[in-house]
XYZ file of C-alpha atoms in Angstrom:
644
model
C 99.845 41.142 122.777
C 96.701 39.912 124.915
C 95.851 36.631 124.573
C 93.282 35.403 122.225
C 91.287 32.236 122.473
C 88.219 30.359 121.568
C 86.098 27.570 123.900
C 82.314 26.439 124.358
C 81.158 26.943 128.124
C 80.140 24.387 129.822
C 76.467 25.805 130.371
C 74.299 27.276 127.598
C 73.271 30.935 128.433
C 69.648 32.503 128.703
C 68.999 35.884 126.574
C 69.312 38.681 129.667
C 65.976 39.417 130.786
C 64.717 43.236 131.683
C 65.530 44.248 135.102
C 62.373 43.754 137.653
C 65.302 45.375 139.690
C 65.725 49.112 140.448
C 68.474 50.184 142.561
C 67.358 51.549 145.721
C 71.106 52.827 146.361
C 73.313 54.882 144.290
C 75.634 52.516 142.745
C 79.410 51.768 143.012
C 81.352 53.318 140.833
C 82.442 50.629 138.809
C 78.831 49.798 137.703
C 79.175 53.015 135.493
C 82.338 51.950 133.748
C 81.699 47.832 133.422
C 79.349 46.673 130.512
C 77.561 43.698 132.624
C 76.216 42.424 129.803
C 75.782 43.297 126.405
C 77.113 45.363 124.404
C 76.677 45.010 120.903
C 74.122 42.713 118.251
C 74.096 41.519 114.872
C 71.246 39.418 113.150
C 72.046 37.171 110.594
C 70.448 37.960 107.071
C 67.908 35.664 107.369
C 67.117 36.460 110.593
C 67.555 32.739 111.869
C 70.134 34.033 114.083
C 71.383 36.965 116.290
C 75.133 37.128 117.960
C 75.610 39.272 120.632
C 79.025 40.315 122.550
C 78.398 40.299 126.107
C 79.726 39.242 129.737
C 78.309 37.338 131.847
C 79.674 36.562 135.244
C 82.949 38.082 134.729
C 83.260 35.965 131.215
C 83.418 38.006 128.083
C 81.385 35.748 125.099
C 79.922 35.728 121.936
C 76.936 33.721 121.943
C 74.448 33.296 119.366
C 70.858 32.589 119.769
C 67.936 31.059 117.300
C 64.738 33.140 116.289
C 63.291 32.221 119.374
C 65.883 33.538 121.596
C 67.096 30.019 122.733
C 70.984 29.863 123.053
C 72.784 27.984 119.957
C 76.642 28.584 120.338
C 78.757 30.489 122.354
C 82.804 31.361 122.493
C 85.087 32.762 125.207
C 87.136 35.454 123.700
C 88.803 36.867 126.654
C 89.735 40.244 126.985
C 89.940 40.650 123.330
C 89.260 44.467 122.019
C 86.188 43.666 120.007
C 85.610 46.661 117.282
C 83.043 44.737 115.019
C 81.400 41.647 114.651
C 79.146 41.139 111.336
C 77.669 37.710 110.223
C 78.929 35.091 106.991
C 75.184 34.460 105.320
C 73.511 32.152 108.769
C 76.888 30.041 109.078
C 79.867 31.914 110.825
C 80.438 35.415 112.694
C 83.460 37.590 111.575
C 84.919 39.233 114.509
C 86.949 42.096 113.925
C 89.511 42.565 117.039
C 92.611 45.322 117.819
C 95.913 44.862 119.503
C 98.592 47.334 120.370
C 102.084 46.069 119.095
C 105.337 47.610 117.890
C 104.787 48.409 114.022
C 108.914 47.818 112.582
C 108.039 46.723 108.715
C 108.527 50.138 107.036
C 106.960 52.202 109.615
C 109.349 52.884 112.216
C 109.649 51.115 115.913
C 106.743 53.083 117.324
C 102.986 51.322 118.552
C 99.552 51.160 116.209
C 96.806 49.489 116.765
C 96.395 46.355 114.702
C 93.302 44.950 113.496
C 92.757 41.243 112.800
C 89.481 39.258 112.258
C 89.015 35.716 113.201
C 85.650 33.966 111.167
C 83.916 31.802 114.133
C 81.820 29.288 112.678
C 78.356 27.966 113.752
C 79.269 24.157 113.348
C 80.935 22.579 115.914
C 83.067 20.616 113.168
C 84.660 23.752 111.196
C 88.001 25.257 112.512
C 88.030 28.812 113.578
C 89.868 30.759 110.778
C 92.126 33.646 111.052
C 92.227 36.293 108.598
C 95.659 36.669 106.532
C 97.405 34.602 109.864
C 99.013 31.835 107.466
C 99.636 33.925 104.756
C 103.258 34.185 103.890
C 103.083 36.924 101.036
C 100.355 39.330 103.350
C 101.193 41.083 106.379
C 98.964 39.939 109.359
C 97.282 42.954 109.807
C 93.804 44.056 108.145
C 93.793 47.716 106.377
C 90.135 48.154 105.887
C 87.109 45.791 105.679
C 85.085 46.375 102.652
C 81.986 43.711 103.031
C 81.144 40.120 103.354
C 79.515 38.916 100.248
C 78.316 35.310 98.526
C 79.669 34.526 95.201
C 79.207 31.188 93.308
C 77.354 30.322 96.741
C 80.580 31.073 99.211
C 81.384 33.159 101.478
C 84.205 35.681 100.619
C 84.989 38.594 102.954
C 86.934 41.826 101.271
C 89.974 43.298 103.369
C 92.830 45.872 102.890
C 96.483 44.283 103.383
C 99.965 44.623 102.953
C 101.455 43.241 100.280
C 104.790 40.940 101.556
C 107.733 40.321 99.708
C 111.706 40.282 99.516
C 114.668 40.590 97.542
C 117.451 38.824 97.082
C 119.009 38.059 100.791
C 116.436 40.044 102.680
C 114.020 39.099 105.159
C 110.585 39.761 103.956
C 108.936 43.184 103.978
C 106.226 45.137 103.031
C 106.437 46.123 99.618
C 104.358 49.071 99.723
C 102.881 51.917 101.043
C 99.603 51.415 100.785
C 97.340 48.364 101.390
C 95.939 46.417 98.423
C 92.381 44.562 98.176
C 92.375 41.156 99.175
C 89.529 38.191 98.678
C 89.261 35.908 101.588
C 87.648 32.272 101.518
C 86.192 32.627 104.395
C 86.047 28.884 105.320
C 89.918 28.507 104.801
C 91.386 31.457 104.796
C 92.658 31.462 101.553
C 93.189 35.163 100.476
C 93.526 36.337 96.466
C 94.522 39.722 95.248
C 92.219 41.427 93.627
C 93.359 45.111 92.984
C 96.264 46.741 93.103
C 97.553 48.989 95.469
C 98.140 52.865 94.850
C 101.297 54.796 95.210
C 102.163 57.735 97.803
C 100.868 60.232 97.263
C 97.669 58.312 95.978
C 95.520 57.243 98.447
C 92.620 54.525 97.387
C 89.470 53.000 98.841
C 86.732 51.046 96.780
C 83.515 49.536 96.750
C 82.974 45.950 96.574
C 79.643 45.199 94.520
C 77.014 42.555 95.399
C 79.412 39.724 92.875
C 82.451 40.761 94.545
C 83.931 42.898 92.150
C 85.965 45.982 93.016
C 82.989 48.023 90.717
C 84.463 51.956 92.007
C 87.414 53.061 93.212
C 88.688 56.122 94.522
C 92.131 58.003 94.492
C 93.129 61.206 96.189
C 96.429 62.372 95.595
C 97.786 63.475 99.124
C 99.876 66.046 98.485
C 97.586 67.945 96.152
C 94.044 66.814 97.027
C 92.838 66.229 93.374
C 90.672 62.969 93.783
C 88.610 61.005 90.652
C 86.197 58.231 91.244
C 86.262 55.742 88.961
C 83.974 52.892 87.518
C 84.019 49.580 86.567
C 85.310 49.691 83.202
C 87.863 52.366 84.381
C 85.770 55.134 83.162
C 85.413 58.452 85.043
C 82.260 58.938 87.264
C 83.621 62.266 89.045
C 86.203 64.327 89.978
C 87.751 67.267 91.956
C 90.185 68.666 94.526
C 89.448 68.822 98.231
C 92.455 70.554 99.785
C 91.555 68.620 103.114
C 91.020 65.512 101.308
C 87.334 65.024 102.598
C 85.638 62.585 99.643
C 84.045 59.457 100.849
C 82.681 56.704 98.965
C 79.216 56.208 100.763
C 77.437 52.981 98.581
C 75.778 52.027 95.676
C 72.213 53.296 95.095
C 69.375 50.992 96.149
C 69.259 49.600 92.312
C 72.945 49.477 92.269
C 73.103 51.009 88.682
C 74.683 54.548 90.601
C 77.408 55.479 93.396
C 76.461 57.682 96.745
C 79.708 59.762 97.203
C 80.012 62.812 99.277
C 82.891 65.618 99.443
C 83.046 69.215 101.529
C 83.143 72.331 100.336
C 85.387 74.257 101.791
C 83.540 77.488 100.226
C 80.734 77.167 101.327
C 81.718 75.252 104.630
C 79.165 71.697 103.886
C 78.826 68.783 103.175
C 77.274 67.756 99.519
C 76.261 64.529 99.062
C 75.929 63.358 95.160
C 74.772 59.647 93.616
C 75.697 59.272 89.981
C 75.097 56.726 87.238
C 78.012 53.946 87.076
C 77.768 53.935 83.400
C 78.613 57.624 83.931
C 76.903 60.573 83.248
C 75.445 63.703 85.692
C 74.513 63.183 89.291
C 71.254 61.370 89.376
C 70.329 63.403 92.808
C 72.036 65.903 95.200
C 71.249 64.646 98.552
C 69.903 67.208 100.501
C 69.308 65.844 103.888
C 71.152 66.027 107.668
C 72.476 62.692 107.433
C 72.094 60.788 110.937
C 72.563 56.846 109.527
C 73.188 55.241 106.198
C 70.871 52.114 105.859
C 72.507 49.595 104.048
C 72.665 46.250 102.849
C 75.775 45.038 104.546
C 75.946 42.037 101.615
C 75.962 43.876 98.174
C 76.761 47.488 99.354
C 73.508 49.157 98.302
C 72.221 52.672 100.397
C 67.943 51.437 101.281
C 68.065 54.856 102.514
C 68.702 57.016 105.379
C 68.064 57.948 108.947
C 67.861 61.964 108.963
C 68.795 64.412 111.418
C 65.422 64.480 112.825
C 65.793 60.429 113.747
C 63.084 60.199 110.669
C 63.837 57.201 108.594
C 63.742 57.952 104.559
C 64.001 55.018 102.606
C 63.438 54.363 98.694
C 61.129 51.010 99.450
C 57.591 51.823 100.556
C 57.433 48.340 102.784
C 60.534 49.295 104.288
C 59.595 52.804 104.883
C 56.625 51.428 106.811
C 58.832 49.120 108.962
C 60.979 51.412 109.839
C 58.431 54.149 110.852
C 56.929 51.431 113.336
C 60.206 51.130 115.036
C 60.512 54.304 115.704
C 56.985 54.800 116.735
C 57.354 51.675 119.296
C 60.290 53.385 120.731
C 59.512 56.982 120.596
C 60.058 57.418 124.582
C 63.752 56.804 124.302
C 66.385 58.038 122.026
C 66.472 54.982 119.549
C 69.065 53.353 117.020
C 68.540 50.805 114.393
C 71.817 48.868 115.160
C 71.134 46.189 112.731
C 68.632 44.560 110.468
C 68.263 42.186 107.837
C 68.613 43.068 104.477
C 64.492 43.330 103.987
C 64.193 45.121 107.282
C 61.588 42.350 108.074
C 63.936 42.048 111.845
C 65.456 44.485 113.300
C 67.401 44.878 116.356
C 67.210 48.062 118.141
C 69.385 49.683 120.679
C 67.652 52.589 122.931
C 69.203 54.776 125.669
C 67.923 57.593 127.606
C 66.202 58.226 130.704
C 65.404 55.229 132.946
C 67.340 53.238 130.353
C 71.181 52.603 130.849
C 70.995 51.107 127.210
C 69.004 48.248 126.421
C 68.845 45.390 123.063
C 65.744 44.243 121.224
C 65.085 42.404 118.201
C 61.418 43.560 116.767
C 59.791 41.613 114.239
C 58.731 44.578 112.181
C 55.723 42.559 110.244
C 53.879 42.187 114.098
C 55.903 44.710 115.856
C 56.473 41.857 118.585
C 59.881 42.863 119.988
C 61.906 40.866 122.540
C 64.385 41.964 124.818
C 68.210 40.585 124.278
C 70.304 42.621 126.925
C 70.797 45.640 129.295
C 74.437 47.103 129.465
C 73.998 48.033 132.795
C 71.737 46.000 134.816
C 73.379 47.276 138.203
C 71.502 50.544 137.542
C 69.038 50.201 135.030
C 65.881 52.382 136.014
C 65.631 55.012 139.069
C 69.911 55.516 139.686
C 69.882 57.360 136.344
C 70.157 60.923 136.352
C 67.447 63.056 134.491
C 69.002 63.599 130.635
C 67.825 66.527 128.772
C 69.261 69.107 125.737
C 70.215 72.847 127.368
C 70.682 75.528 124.984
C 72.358 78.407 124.962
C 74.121 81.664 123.504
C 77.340 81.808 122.903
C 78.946 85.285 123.626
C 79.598 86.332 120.294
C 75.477 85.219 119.342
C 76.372 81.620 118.147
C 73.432 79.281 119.482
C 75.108 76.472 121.746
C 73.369 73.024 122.383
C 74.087 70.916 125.383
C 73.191 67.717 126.938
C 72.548 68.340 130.745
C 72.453 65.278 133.039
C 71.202 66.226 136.685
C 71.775 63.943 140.035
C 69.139 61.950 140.852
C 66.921 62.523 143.746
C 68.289 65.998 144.042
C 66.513 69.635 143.435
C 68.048 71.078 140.038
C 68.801 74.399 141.841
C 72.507 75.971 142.928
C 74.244 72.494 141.995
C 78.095 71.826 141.685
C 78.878 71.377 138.352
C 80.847 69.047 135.623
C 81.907 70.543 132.498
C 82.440 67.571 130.015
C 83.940 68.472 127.092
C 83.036 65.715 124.106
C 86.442 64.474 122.476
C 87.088 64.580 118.256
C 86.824 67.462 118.724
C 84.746 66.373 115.219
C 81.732 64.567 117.214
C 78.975 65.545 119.661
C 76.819 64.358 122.461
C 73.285 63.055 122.173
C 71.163 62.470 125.067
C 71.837 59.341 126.032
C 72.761 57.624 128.936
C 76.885 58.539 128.998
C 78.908 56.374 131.400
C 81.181 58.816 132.365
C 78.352 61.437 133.208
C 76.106 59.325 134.791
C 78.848 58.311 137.421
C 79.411 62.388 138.380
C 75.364 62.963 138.568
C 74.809 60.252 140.578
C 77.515 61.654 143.310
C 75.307 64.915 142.907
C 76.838 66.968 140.443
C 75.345 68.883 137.341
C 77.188 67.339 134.324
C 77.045 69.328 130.808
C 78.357 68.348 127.805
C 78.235 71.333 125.285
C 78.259 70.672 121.305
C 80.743 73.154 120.948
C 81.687 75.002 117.588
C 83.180 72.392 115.782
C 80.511 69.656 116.844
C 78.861 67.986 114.122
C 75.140 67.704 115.642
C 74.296 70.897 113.469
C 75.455 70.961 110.084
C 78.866 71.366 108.331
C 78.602 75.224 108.724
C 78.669 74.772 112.124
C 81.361 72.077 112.664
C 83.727 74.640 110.361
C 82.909 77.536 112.734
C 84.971 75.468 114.634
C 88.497 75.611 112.934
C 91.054 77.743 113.882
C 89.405 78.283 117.632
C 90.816 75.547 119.799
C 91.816 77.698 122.745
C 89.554 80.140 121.630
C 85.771 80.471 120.951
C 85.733 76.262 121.387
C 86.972 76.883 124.814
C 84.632 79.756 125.680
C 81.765 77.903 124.684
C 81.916 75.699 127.716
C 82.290 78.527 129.629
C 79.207 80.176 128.306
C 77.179 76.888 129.017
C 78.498 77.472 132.501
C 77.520 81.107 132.959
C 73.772 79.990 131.433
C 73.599 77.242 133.677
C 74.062 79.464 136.672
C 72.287 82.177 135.245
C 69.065 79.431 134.975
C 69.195 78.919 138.268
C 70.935 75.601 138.101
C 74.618 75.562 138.815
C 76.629 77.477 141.198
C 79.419 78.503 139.028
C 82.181 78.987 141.843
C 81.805 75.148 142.263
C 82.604 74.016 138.894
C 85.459 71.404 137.226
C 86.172 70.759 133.838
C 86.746 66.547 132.760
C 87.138 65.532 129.540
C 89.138 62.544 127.232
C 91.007 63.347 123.843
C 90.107 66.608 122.695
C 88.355 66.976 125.596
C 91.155 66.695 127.897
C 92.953 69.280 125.807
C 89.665 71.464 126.913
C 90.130 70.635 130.814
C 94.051 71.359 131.234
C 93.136 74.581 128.851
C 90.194 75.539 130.860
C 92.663 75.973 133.706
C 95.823 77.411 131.960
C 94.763 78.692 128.695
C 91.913 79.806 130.265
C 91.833 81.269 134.413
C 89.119 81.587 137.043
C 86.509 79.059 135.949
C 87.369 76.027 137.225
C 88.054 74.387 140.406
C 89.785 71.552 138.992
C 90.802 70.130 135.988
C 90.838 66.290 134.747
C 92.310 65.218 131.435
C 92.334 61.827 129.938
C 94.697 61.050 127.170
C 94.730 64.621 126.448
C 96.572 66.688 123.755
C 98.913 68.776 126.070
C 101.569 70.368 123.504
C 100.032 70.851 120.335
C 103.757 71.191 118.451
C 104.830 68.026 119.824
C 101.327 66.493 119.002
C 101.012 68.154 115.612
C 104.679 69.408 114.510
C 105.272 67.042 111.901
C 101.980 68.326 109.813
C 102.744 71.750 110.324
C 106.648 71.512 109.245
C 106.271 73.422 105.950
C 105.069 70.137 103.622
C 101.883 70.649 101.737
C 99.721 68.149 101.730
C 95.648 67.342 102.942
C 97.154 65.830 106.226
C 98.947 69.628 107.021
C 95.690 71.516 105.447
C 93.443 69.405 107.459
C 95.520 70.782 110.877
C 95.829 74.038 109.763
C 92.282 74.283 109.078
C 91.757 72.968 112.501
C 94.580 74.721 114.568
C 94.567 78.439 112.633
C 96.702 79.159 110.191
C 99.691 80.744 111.471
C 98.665 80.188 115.093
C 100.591 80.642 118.053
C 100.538 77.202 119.101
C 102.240 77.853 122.575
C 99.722 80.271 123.621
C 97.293 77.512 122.516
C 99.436 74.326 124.489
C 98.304 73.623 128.247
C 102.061 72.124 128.554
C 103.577 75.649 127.470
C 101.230 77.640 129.947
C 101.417 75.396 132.511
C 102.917 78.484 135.094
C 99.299 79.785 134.653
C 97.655 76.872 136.405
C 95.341 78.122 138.905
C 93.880 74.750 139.692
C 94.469 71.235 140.805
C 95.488 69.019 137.705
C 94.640 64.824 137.352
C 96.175 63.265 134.382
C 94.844 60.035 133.393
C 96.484 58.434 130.578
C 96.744 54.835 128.816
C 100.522 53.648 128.201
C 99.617 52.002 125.057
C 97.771 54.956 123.292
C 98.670 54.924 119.809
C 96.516 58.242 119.079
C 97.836 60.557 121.111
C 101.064 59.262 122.773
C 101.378 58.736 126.558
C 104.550 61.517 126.116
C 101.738 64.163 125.758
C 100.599 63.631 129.787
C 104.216 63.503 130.792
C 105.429 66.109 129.084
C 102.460 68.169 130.788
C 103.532 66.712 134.519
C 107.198 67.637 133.784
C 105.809 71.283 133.423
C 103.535 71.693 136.429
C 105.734 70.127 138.700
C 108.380 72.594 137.603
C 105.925 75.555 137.933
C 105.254 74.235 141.245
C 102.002 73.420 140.826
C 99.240 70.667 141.947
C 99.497 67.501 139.548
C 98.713 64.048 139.762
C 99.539 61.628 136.781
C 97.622 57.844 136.994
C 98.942 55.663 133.981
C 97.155 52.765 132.898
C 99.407 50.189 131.915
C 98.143 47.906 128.752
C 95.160 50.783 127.866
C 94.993 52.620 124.840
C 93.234 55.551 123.440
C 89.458 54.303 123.856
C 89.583 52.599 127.526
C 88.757 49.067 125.896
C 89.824 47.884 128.684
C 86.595 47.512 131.925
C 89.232 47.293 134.368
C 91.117 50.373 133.398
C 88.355 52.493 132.385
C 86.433 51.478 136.051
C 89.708 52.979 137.449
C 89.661 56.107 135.621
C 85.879 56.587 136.722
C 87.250 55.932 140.182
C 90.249 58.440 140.088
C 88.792 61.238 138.141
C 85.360 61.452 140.587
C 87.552 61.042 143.924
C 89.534 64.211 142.734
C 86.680 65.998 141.490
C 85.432 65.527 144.986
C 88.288 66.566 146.872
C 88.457 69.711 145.471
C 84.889 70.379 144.469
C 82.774 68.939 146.971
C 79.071 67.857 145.874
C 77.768 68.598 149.483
């Protein structure tokens, strides 16, 4: 496990100030892959505070500041895998952390990724406090965080956890197979049950009202799919079966008299959104609307509305309505996101991205529209190094309209260009046009980088994202082709100077684009790719019924023949180079994947390179590892797919 620790620096820290500096050069490599300085916010809910995760000089922090951007506190945290940070009221930050370890308890000797949260607290006098650490009857190990909320004037946070017990003569083990819902004092530490755990095949999640009471819970029976929410007298609010288990408790409604829930129809291939009354009763609205952001109170659970597809904010206050329109009117330029706001929306801090803009923090005081920069990410190459981002659409060969995000090299005419396919991973997600790390680093060596919203992708509805299942290795893959073929057909992209890169899903999509798939592409880079999908996905196809099996046969094809789909099983059709990058601790998909897929082109004889990164796991938390796979997967693009 990495080591974790707290300390005060010596020096207080000034808030980053906006680059006066534009690179004149094209920058190293590793100024693509490093966050030099921030890279996420919070604002406490008065707005007396902000905390911010950043590095500075080669020390990762968080630091808080005041109102008027003057440092306040700061701690060292190391190279800690930070996947949250939220604030306690204007006293403490909760900071919600990872580590790979060996699981043992009831789930077999194989790694996960723990999460743990540590409450830092403003006063120089309090004790940092570590979330179920001391608890003897609790596993150390967080299972969901449901909300920080003030009851009786404290501070209680609301976690998932094991349960911890033993019998007679045993050493102690978890009791069950599900996590149960846990208060935590967050000055001490002191944790309290508060509801019960469910029972395989029951799965349960639940809403934590604004007093701290579990007010709705919901079960979904795994094996069947039959879910019920209920409400806080026990009573029945909704129900239904969802063979894929997709229901999701969203929030209370902004009076917090009704539940937001949403489930998908596998009929009719979307997603329906419904709020209904917690006294019970019929839906009190159908939501209707391309959901891009939930706004929320983060301290009593209730929906203020919603950021739709569009990026137009719709929320049920008028005065917040108006704030939030100004936001987006001050940063209309760049593609912008509210990443956090206090509970009136009276501050908000804002994150934008896009061209000239390698990401960049401000907090805006809504009431004057005054906003004040907090950060860059990338201050090495903020301004002219960034490529030119813009959307590219498309058709698909069988008609379906494709949209892609199309970065182009700076300083460079966009005509007959060699050319990055980049494949998004999920494959559930999509690409926005933003500045992307990974893309940015190709364009600036002078290549044409596209990353196509495949089938599947969720930038365009539900009906779209389903059009998706049962085509990996199919019409998913021949998408990016497609967006090839247009790009060269547009006078862009040569298309006999093409590679394919991508991470996840999308590394499944590079070694397929070469094996599954022949003739496109020059090269192929994967990192932590899927490589067999019966190794990868065996167990859920092994004749059981349950949502976890419907889910990957909905994805995969129902009766598909998954070695016609697996790059690993057509490796002897390689007709390109192959770089396999993958992270020895990758608890998603397993490290075995990328050597299971060497093993089979070096015994087909063919070109393969495998670069493990020891300590990494599935997300490249790690700036020294994921500098190195920027490093290794543009070197081999450019050996065998020269930009010049």
């Amino acid at each position: 496990m990495k080591s974790f620790r707290f300390g005060v620096a010596a020096a207080a820290l000034c808030i980053v100030a906006p680059a006066a500096v534009f690179a004149q050069q094209t920058p190293p490599l590793e100024a693509y892959g490093d966050l030099e300085a921030i890279e996420s916010a919070e604002i406490s809910p008065s707005g007396a505070h902000s905390a911010v995760v950043m590095t500075v000089q080669g020390q990762r922090l968080v630091m808080v500041f005041d109102a008027t951007g003057a440092p306040k506190r700061q701690f060292v945290i190391g190279d800690v895998k930070v996947r949250a940070i939220e604030w306690i009221g204007d006293e403490a930050i909760l900071l919600i952390r990872s580590e790979t370890g060996r699981t043992g308890f009831r789930f077999g000797n194989r790694k996960r990724e723990w999460v743990r949260a540590n409450v830092l607290p403003l006063s120089e006098s309090s004790e940092v406090v570590s979330v179920f650490a001391d608890q003897n009857r609790i596993a150390n190990a967080i299972i969901g965080f449901h909300g920080v909320r003030q009851v009786d004037g404290q501070w209680k946070g609301y976690f998932g956890g094991f349960r911890m017990g033993k019998r007679s003569g045993e050493d102690p083990r978890i009791l069950d197979s599900a996590p149960a819902l846990f208060e935590v004092d967050l000055r001490n530490g002191k944790a309290e049950q508060i509801a019960y755990p469910a029972q395989w095949p029951v799965l349960r999640d639940w809403l934590v009202d604004g007093e701290g009471k579990p007010a709705v819970t919901l079960d979904i029976n795994g094996e069947t799919g039959k879910w019920q929410i209920d409400g806080p007298g026990g009573q029945k609010l909704a129900s239904g079966i969802s063979e894929r288990g997709s229901v999701d408790l969203i929030g209370f409604g902004a009076a917090g008299d009704t539940v937001i829930y949403q489930t998908f129809d596998e009929d009719e291939a979307t997603a329906k959104r419904f709020e209904v009354p917690l006294a019970g009763g019929a839906p009190a609205r159908v939501y209707e609307t391309l959901v891009q952001q939930w706004v929320s109170n983060p301290y009593d659970g209730r929906v203020l509305g919603v950021v739709d597809k569009s990026r137009q904010p719709r929320l049920e206050n008028a005065d917040q309505q108006a704030s939030a329109e100004k936001i987006f009117e001050l940063f209309s330029r760049v593609n912008v996101s509210l990443a956090d706001y206090t509970p009136d929306l009276s501050t908000i801090i804002v994150r934008t991205s896009g061209n000239y803009d390698s990401g960049s923090w401000y907090r805006v005081d809504t009431a004057t529209g005054n906003r004040m920069i907090m950060g860059l990410e990338r201050p090495a190459i903020q301004g002219q190094a960034i490529g030119k981002i813009s959307t590219f659409e498309y058709t698909a060969a069988d008609g379906l309209d494709i949209e892609a995000i199309l970065t182009l090299p700076p300083g460079r005419a966009a005509e007959n260009l060699p050319v990055v396919i980049l494949p998004h991973g999920g494959p559930t997600a999509h690409d926005e046009p933003v500045f992307d790390w990974w893309a940015q680093a190709f364009a600036s060596r002078g290549y044409a980088v596209l990353q196509p919203n495949f089938r599947g992708s969720t930038n365009r509805g539900e009906s779209f994202r389903a059009a998706g299942d049962g085509e990996w290795g199919r019409k998913m893959q021949t998408d990016l082709s497609d967006g090839l073929a247009a790009l060269a057909e547009a006078g862009i992209a040569d298309a006999s100077r093409a590679c394919i890169v991508g991470a996840s899903y999308g590394g499944y999509a590079a070694l397929a684009g070469v094996t599954v798939q022949n003739g496109v592409y020059r090269c192929a880079v994967s990192v932590n790719g899927v490589t067999d999908l019966e190794t990868m996905f065996g167990e859920e196809l092994s004749g059981r019924r349950d949502i976890f099996m419907n889910g990957v046969e909905q994805l995969l094809g129902e009766d598909a023949d998954l070695d016609a789909l697996s790059p690993r099983q057509m490796a002897g059709r390689a007709d390109a180079p192959v770089l396999l990058i993958h992270g020895r601790d990758d608890t998603r998909v397993p490290y075995a994947q990328s050597v299971l897929m060497e093993d089979a082109l070096e015994d087909a004889g063919k070109d393969v390179t495998l670069v493990s990164l020891d300590g990494e796991d599935h997300f490249l938390s790690s700036a020294d590892t994921r500098k190195r796979t920027l490093i290794e997967s543009v070197r081999f693009v450019e050996r065998h797919n020269p930009a010049d």
